[in-house]
Coordinates of C-alpha atoms in Angstrom, one line a residue:
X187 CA -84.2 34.3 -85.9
X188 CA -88.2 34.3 -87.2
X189 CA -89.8 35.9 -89.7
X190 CA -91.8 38.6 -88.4
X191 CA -91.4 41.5 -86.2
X192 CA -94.3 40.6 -83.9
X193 CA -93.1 37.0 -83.0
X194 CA -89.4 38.7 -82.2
X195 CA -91.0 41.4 -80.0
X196 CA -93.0 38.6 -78.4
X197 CA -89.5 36.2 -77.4
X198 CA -87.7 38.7 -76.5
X199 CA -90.1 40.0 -73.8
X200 CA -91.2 36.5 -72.7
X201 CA -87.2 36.0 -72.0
X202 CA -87.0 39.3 -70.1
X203 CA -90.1 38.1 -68.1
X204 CA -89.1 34.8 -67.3
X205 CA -85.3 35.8 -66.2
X206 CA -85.0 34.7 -63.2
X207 CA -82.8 37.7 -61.8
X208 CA -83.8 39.1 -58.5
X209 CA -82.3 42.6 -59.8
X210 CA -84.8 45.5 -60.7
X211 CA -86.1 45.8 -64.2
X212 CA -84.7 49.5 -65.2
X213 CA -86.5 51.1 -67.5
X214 CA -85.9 54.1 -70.2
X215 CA -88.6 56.4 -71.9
X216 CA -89.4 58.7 -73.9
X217 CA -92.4 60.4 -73.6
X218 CA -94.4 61.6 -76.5
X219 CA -97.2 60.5 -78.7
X220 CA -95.4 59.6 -82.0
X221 CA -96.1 55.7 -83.1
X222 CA -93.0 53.3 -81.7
X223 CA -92.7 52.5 -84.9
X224 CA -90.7 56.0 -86.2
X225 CA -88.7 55.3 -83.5
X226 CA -85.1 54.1 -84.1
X227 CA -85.4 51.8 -80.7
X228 CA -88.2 51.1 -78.3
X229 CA -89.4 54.7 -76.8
X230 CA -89.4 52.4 -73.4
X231 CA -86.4 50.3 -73.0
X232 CA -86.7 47.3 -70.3
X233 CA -83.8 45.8 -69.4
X234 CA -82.6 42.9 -66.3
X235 CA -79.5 42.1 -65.1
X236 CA -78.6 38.9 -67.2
X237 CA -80.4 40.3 -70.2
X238 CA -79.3 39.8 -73.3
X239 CA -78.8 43.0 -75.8
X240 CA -78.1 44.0 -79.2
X241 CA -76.8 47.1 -80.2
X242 CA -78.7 49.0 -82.9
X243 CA -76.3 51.6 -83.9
X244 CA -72.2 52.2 -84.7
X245 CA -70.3 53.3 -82.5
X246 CA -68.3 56.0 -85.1
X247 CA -66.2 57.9 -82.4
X248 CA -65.0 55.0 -80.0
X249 CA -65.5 51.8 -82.2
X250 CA -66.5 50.3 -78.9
X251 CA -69.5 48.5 -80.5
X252 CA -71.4 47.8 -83.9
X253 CA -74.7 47.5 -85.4
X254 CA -75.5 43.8 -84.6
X255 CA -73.3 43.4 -81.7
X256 CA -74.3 41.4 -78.8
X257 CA -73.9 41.8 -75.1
X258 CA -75.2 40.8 -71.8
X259 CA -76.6 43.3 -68.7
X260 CA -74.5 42.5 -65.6
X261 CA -75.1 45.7 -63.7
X262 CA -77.6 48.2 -63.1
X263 CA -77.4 50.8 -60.3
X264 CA -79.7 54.1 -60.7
X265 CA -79.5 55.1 -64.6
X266 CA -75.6 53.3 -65.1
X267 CA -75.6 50.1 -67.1
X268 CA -73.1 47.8 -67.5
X269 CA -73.0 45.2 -70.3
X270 CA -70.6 42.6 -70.7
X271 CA -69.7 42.1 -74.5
X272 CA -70.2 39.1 -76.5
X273 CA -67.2 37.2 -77.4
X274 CA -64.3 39.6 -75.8
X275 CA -66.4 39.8 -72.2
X276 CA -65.1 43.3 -71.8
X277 CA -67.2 45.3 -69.6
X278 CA -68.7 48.2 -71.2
X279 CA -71.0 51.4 -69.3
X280 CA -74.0 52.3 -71.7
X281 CA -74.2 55.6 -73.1
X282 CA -77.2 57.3 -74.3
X283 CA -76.7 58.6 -77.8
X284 CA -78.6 61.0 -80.3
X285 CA -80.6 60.3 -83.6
X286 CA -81.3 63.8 -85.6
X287 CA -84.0 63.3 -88.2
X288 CA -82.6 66.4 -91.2
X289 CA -84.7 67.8 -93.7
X290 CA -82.2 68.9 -96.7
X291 CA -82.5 71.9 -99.0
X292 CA -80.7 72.9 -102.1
X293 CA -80.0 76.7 -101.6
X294 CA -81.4 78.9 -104.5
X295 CA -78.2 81.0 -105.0
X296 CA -75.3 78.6 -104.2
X297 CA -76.4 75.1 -105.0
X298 CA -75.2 73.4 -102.4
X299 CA -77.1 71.1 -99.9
X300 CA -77.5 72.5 -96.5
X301 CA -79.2 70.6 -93.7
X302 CA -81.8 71.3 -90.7
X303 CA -82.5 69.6 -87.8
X304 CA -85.9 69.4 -87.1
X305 CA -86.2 67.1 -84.7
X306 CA -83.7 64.4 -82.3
X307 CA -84.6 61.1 -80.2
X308 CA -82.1 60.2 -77.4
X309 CA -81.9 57.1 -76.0
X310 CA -79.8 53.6 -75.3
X311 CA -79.0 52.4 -78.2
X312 CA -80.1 48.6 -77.9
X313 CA -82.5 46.4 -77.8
X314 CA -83.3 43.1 -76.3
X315 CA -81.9 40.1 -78.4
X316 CA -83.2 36.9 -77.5
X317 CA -84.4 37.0 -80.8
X318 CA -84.2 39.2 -83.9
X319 CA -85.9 38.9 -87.8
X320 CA -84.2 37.3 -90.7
X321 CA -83.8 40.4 -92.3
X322 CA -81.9 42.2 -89.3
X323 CA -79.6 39.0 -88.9
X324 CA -78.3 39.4 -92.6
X325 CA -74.2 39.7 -91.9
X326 CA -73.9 38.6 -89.0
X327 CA -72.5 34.8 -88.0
X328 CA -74.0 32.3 -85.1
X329 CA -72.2 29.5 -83.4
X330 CA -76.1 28.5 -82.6
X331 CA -79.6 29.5 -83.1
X332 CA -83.3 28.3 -83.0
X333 CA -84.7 29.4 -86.3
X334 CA -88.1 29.6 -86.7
X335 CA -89.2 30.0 -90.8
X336 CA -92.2 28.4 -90.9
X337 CA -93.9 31.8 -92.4
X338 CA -91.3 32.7 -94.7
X339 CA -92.6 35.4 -96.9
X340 CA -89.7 37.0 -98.8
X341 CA -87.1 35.3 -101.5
X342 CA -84.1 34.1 -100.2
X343 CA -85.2 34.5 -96.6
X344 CA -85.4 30.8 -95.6
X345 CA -81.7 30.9 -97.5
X346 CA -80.6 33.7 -95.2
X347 CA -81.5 32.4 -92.1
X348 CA -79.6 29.0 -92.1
X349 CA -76.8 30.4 -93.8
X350 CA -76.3 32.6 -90.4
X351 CA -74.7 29.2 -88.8
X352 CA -71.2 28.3 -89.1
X353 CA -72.2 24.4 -88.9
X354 CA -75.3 22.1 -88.9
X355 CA -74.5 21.3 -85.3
X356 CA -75.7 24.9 -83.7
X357 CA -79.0 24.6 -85.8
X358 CA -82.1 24.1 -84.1
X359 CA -85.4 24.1 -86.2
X360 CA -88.9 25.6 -83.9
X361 CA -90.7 25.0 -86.9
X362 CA -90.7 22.7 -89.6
X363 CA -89.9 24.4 -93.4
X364 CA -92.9 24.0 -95.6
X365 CA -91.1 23.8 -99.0
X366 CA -93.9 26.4 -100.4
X367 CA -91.8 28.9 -98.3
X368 CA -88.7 28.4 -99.9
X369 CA -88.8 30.9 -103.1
X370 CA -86.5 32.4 -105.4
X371 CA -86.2 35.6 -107.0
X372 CA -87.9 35.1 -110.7
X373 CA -85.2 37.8 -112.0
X374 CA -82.5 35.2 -110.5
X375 CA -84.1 32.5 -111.8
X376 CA -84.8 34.6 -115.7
X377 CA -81.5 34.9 -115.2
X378 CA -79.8 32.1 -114.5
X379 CA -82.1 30.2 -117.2
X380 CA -80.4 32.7 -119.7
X381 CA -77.3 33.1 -119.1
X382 CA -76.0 29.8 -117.8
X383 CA -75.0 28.0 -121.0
X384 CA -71.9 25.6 -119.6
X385 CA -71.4 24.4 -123.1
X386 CA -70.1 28.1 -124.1
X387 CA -68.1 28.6 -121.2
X388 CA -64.9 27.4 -122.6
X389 CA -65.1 29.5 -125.4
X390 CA -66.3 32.7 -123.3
X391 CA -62.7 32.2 -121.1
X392 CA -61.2 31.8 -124.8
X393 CA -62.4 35.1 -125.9
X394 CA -61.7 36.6 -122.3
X395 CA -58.1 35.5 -122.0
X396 CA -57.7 37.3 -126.0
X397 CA -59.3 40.5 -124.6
X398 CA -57.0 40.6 -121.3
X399 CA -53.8 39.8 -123.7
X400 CA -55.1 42.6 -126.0
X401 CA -55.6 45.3 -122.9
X402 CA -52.4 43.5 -121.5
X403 CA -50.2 44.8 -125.0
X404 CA -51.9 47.7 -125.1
X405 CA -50.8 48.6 -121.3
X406 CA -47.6 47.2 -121.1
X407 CA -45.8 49.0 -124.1
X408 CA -47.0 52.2 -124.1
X409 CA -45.3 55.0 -122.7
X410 CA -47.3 58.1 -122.9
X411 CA -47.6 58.3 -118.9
X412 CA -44.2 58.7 -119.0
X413 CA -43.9 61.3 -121.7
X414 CA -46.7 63.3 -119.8
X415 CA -44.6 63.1 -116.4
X416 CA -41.3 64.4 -118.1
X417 CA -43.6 66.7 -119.9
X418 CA -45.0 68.4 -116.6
X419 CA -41.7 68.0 -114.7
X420 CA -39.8 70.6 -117.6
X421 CA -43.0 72.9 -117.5
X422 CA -43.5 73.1 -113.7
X423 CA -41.1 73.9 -110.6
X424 CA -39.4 77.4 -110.0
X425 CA -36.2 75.5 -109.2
X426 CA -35.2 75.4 -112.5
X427 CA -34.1 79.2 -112.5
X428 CA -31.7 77.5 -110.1
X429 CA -29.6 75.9 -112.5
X430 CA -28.1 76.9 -116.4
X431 CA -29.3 75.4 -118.9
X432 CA -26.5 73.1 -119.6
X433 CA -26.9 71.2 -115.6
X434 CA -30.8 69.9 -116.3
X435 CA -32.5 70.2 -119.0
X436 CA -30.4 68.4 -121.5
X437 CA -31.3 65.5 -119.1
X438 CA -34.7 65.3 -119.2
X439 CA -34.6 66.4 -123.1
X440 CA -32.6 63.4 -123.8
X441 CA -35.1 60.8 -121.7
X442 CA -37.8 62.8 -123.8
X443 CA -36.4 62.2 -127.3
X444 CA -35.6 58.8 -126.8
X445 CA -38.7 57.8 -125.8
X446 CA -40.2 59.8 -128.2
X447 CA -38.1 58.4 -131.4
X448 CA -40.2 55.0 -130.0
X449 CA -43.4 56.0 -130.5
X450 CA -43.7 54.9 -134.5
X451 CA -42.8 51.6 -134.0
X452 CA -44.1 50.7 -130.8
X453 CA -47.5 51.6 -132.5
X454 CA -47.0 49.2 -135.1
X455 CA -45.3 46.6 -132.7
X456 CA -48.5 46.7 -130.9
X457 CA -50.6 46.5 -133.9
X458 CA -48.4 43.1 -134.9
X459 CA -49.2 41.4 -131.8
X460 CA -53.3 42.1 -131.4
X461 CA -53.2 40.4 -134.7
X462 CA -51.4 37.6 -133.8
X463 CA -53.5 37.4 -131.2
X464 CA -56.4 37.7 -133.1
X465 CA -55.3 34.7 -135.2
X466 CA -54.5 32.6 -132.8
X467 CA -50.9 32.6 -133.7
X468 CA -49.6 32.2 -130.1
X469 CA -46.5 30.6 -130.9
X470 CA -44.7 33.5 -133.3
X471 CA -47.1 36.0 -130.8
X472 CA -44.9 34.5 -127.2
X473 CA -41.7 34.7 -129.9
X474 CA -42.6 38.6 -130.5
X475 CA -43.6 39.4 -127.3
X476 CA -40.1 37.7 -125.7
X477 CA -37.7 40.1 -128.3
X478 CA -40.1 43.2 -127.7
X479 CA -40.2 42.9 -124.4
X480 CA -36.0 42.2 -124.3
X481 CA -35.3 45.4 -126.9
X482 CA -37.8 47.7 -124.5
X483 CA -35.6 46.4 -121.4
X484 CA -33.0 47.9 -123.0
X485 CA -34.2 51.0 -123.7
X486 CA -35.7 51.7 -120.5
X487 CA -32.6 50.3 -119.1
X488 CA -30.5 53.3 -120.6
X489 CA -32.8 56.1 -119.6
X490 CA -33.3 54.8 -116.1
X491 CA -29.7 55.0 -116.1
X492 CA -29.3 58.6 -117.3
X493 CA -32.2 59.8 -115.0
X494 CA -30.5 58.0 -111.8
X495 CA -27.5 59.8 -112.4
X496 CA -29.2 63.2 -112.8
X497 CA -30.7 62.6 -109.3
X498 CA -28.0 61.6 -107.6
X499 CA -25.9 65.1 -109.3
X500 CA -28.9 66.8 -108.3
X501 CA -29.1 65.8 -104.3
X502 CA -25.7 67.7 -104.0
X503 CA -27.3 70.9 -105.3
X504 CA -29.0 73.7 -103.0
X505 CA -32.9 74.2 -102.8
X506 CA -33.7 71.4 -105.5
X507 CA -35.5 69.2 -103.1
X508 CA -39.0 69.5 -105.0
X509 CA -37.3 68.7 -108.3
X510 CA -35.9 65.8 -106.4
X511 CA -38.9 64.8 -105.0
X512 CA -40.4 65.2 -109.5
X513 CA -37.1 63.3 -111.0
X514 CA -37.9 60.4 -108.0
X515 CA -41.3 60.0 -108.7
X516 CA -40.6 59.9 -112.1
X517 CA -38.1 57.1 -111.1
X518 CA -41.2 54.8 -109.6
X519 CA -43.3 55.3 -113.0
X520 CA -40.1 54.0 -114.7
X521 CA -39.5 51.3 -112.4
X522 CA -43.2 50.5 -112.5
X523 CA -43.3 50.1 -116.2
X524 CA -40.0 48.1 -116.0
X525 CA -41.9 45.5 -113.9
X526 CA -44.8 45.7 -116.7
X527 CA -42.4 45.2 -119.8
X528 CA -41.0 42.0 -117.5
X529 CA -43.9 40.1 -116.8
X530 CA -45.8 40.9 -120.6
X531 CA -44.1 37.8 -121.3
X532 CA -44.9 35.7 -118.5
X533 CA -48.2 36.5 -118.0
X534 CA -49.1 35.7 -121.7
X535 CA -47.3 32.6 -121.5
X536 CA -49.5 31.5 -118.0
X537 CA -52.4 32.7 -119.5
X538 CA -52.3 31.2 -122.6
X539 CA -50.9 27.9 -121.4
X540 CA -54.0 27.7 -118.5
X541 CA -52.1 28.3 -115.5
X542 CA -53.8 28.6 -112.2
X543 CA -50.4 29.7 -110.1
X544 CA -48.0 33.1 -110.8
X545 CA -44.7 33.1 -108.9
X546 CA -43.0 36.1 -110.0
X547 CA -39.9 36.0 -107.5
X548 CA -37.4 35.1 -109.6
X549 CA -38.2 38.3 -111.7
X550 CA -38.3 40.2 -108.7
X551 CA -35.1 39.0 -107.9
X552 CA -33.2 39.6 -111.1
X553 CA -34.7 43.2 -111.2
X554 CA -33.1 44.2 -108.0
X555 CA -30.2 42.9 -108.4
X556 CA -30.1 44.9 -111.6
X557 CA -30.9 48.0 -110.1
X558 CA -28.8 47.6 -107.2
X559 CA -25.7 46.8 -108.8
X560 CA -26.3 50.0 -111.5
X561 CA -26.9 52.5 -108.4
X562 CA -23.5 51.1 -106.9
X563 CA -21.9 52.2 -110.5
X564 CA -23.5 55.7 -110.4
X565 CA -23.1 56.4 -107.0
X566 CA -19.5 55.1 -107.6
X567 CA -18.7 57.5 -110.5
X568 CA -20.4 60.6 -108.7
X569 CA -19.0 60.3 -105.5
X570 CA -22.2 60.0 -102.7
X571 CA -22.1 58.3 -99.4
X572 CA -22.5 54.4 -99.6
X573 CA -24.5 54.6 -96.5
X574 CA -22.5 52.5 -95.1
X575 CA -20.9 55.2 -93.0
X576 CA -18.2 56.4 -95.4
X577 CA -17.5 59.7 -96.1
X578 CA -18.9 61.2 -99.5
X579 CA -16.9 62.8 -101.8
X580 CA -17.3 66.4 -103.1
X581 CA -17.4 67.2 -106.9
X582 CA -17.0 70.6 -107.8
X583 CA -16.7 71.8 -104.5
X584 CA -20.4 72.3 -103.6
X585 CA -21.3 71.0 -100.0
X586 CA -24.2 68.9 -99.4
X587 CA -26.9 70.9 -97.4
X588 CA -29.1 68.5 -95.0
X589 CA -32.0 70.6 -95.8
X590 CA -32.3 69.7 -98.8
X591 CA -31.4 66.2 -98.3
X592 CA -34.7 63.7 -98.8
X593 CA -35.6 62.6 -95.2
X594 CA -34.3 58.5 -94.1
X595 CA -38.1 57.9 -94.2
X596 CA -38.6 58.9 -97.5
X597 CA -35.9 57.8 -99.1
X598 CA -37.2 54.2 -97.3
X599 CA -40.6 55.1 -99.5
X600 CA -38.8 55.6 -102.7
X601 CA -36.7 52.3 -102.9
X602 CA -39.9 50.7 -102.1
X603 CA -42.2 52.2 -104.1
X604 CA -39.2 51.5 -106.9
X605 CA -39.5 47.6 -106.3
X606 CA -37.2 47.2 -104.1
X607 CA -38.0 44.4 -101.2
X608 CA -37.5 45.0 -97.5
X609 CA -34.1 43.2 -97.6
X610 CA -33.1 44.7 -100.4
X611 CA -33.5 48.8 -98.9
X612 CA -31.8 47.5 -95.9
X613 CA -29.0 46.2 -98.3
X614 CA -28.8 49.7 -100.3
X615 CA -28.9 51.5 -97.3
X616 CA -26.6 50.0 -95.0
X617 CA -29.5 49.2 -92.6
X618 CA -31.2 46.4 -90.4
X619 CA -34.7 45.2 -91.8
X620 CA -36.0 45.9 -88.4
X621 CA -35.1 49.4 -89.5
X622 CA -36.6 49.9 -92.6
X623 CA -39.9 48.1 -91.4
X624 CA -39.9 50.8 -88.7
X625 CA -40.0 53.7 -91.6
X626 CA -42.7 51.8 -93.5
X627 CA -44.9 51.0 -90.2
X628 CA -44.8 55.1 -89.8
X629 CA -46.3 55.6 -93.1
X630 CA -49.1 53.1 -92.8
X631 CA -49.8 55.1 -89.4
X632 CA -49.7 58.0 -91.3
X633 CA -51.9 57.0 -94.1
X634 CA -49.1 57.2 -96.8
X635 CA -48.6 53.6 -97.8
X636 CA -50.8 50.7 -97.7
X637 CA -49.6 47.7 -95.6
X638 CA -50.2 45.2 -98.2
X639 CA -47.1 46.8 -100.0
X640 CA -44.6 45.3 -98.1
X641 CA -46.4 42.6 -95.7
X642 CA -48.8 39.9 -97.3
X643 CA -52.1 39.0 -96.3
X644 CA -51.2 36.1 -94.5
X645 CA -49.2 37.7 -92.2
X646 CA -51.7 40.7 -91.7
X647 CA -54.3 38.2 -90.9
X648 CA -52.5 36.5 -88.4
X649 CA -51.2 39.5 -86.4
X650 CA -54.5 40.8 -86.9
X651 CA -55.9 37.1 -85.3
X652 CA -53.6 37.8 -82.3
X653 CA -54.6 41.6 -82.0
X654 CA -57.6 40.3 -81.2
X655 CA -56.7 38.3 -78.7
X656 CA -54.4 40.8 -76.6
X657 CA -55.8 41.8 -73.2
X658 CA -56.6 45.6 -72.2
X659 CA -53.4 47.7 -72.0
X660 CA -51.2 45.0 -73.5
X661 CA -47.7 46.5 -75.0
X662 CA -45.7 45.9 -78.2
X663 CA -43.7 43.7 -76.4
X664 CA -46.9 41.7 -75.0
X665 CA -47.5 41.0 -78.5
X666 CA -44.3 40.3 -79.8
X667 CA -44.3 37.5 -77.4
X668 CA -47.4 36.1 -77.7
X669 CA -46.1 35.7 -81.8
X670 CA -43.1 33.6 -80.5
X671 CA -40.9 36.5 -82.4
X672 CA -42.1 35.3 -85.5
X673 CA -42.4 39.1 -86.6
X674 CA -40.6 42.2 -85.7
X675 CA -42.2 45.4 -84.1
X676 CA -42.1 47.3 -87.3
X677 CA -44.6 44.9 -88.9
X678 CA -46.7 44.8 -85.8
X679 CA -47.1 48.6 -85.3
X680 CA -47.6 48.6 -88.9
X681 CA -50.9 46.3 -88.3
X682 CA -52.1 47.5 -85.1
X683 CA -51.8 51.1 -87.2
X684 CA -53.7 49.3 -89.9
X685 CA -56.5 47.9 -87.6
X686 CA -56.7 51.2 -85.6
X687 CA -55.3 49.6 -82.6
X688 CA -53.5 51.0 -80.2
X689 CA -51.1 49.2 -77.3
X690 CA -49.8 51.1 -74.1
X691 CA -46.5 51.9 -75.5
X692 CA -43.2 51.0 -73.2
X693 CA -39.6 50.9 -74.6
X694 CA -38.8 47.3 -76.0
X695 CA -35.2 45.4 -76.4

């Protein structure tokens, strides 16, 4: 790492002279008479077996290589390179790519921006990487590295440099650091000399933990999204020429005037506990909060109820599956505000009491069991399939049509996106986890659901870890193995889909 261009230029090609490689010295150039320096690379590229390279460019289509990465020659034979990357060692055969320098225009009549080329530069995208500036280094990490700072001209730079190392013991100093180089931004330091006042910080995270409590409230019992989802539900859909009046909308009328008949006095509920909060009155303000938040329960309780049993009524009808697909997503805002109204409590409590740890499983818990046990009671009471492989029974006489039926996988997506754990869909639906982690790794592939919904970091970290790791052309079942079993093949396609990986797929056990 140094400081200037110049010295860079001048390492790299003292290496590339002193290699001691009996191979030819291949070279690459462009001819012209533009300066080198509007050049994206070198115009003439010299490279030796053994040398080392950096890549100067992403590789967007392949993701074979990075700006930053480093590699090493180990072959050249006429104009074919091979490089050996850094870290993996997988061999890797150079490809000449295209720069386009575009001059844009707004067009006169329509506005938008069009582009023209006027002008491309072809060539190997790397350069020689014995060394490289302080600036180019920035976000990348060393194991070791000879810094030379001794002319450090730019704040922070000296900072940047030996921050590059992952431990003292790779550092090697060429020059010594004058402490004259060693600057810092006078905004930073403006800054920091007005805004760093420890002796107010308690009271700032005071006034902080009000204002989240307030916005906290305020979120937690309002209902208007709600409102506005029943609202577009009535006023959208053809379906509902499908059905008489008395089948559906009495339904959704009754959700609507229940929640409406709340408005009033969830306003001034509200309004009581931003002024307890504003007084500091925490103890009365935890007291409010815990009977709100128990009455709301209720109510929400009731209409989730009603709007469960209108779903399930409405699967056995013909050609309703995008009002299904409205009264379901409906269901997740309901089930989402659930989970609100049961941690306002909590929450507030932690906060206000200066915890550092939230563990809310045992809501979780109590939640689906709740849920679970009322579905059992509807589906019970309208006659549906258990999934368990019972036969349903018919009301009314009207035959289920699969067409209409919600497909496994997204019925899989709705009890998740309702709060339902992994366990806990398999449980509803009769299924093996391994199951319903297959559904859920399809929609991460698909870009439908994000893995973090259903797998935790930790876990996507390490499978990520042994990704990594995995040899060319490895299989599911390679993987699984290397894991010890520790994780089924639902979550690992999940992550490999989530790291755009992909495995040479072969039937597992």
């Amino acid at each position: 790492l140094t400081t200037h261009n110049y010295k860079a230029d001048e390492l790299n090609q003292k290496a590339l002279n002193e290699l001691d490689t009996p191979s030819h010295i291949f070279k690459a150039s462009i001819d012209g008479e533009f300066m080198e320096s509007m050049y994206p690379v070198l115009a003439q590229l010299e490279l030796k077996v053994g040398a080392q390279i950096m890549f100067t460019k992403n590789d967007n289509e392949n993701r074979a290589y990075f700006n930053g990465k480093l590699a090493t020659v180990t072959s050249i034979t006429g104009n074919d390179i091979e490089v050996s990357m850094a870290e993996t060692h997988e061999s890797y055969k150079l490809k000449r790519v295209v720069w386009e320098n575009k001059k844009y225009t707004v067009d006169s009549s329509t506005k938008e921006l069009e582009d023209e080329v006027i002008g491309t530069f072809e060539q190997y995208p790397v350069k020689l990487a014995w060394a490289i500036t302080v600036h180019k280094s920035q976000g990348l990490t060393f194991d070791r590295a000879i810094i030379d700072v001794g002319q450090a001209f730019a704040d922070g730079q000296v900072y940047v440099a030996l921050s590059r190392l992952r431990s003292l013991e790779g550092l090697i100093l060429r020059t010594h650091i004058d402490t004259q180089v060693i600057t810092t931004d006078k905004k930073i330091v403006s800054f920091t000399e007005t805004n760093n006042r420890p002796a107010e910080l308690g009271m700032v995270m005071k006034n902080k933990q009000r204002d989240y409590i307030r916005y906290l409230i305020t979120k937690t019992f309002d209902f208007n999204s709600l409102l506005n989802e029943i609202k577009d539900i009535r006023d959208t859909g053809n379906e509902e020429g499908t059905f008489d009046e008395e089948t559906m909308k009495p339904v959704l009328e009754q959700i609507n005037n229940t929640l409406s008949s709340e408005i009033s006095n969830t306003e001034k509920f509200k309004k009581q506990l931003t002024t307890l909060v504003d007084e500091n009155q925490y103890q009365l303000l935890l007291e409010r909060i815990r009977n709100g938040s128990n009455y709301y329960k209720e109510v929400l309780l009731r209409v989730v109820k009603m709007l469960l049993t209108h779903i399930e009524e409405m699967k056995k009808q013909k050609r309703v599956k995008g009002y299904v697909t409205n009264l379901t997503e409906l269901d997740q805002l309901f089930a989402k505000k659930r989970e609100e109204v049961d941690k306002a409590l909590y929450l507030t409590q932690a906060i206000l009491e200066e915890r550092d740890a939230f563990d809310f499983t045992e809501l979780t818990k109590a939640r689906t069991t709740e849920r679970l046990n009322m579905l059992d009671e509807i589906r019970s009471y309208v006659g549906v399939n258990d999934g368990k492989g019972k036969k349903a029974k018919r009301n009314r006489g009207i035959k289920k049509s699969k067409k209409d039926e919600p497909s496994t996988y997204d019925i899989t997506l709705n009890l998740l996106e309702s709060g339902l754990t992994v366990d806990a869909i398999a449980q509803e639906r009769g299924l093996v986890p391994s199951t319903i982690e297959g559904h859920l790794a399809r929609a991460v592939e698909a870009g439908n659901l994000s893995i973090y919904k259903f797998m935790t970091e930790e876990n996507v970290t390490t499978i990520t870890k042994a990704l990594q790791e995995m040899p060319e052309g490895f299989t599911s079942k390679d993987l699984f193995m290397k894991l010890e079993g520790n994780y089924g093949y639902g979550k690992l396609r999940a992550v490999m889909s989530h790291a755009g990986i992909k495995s040479t797929r072969q039937k597992e056990d």
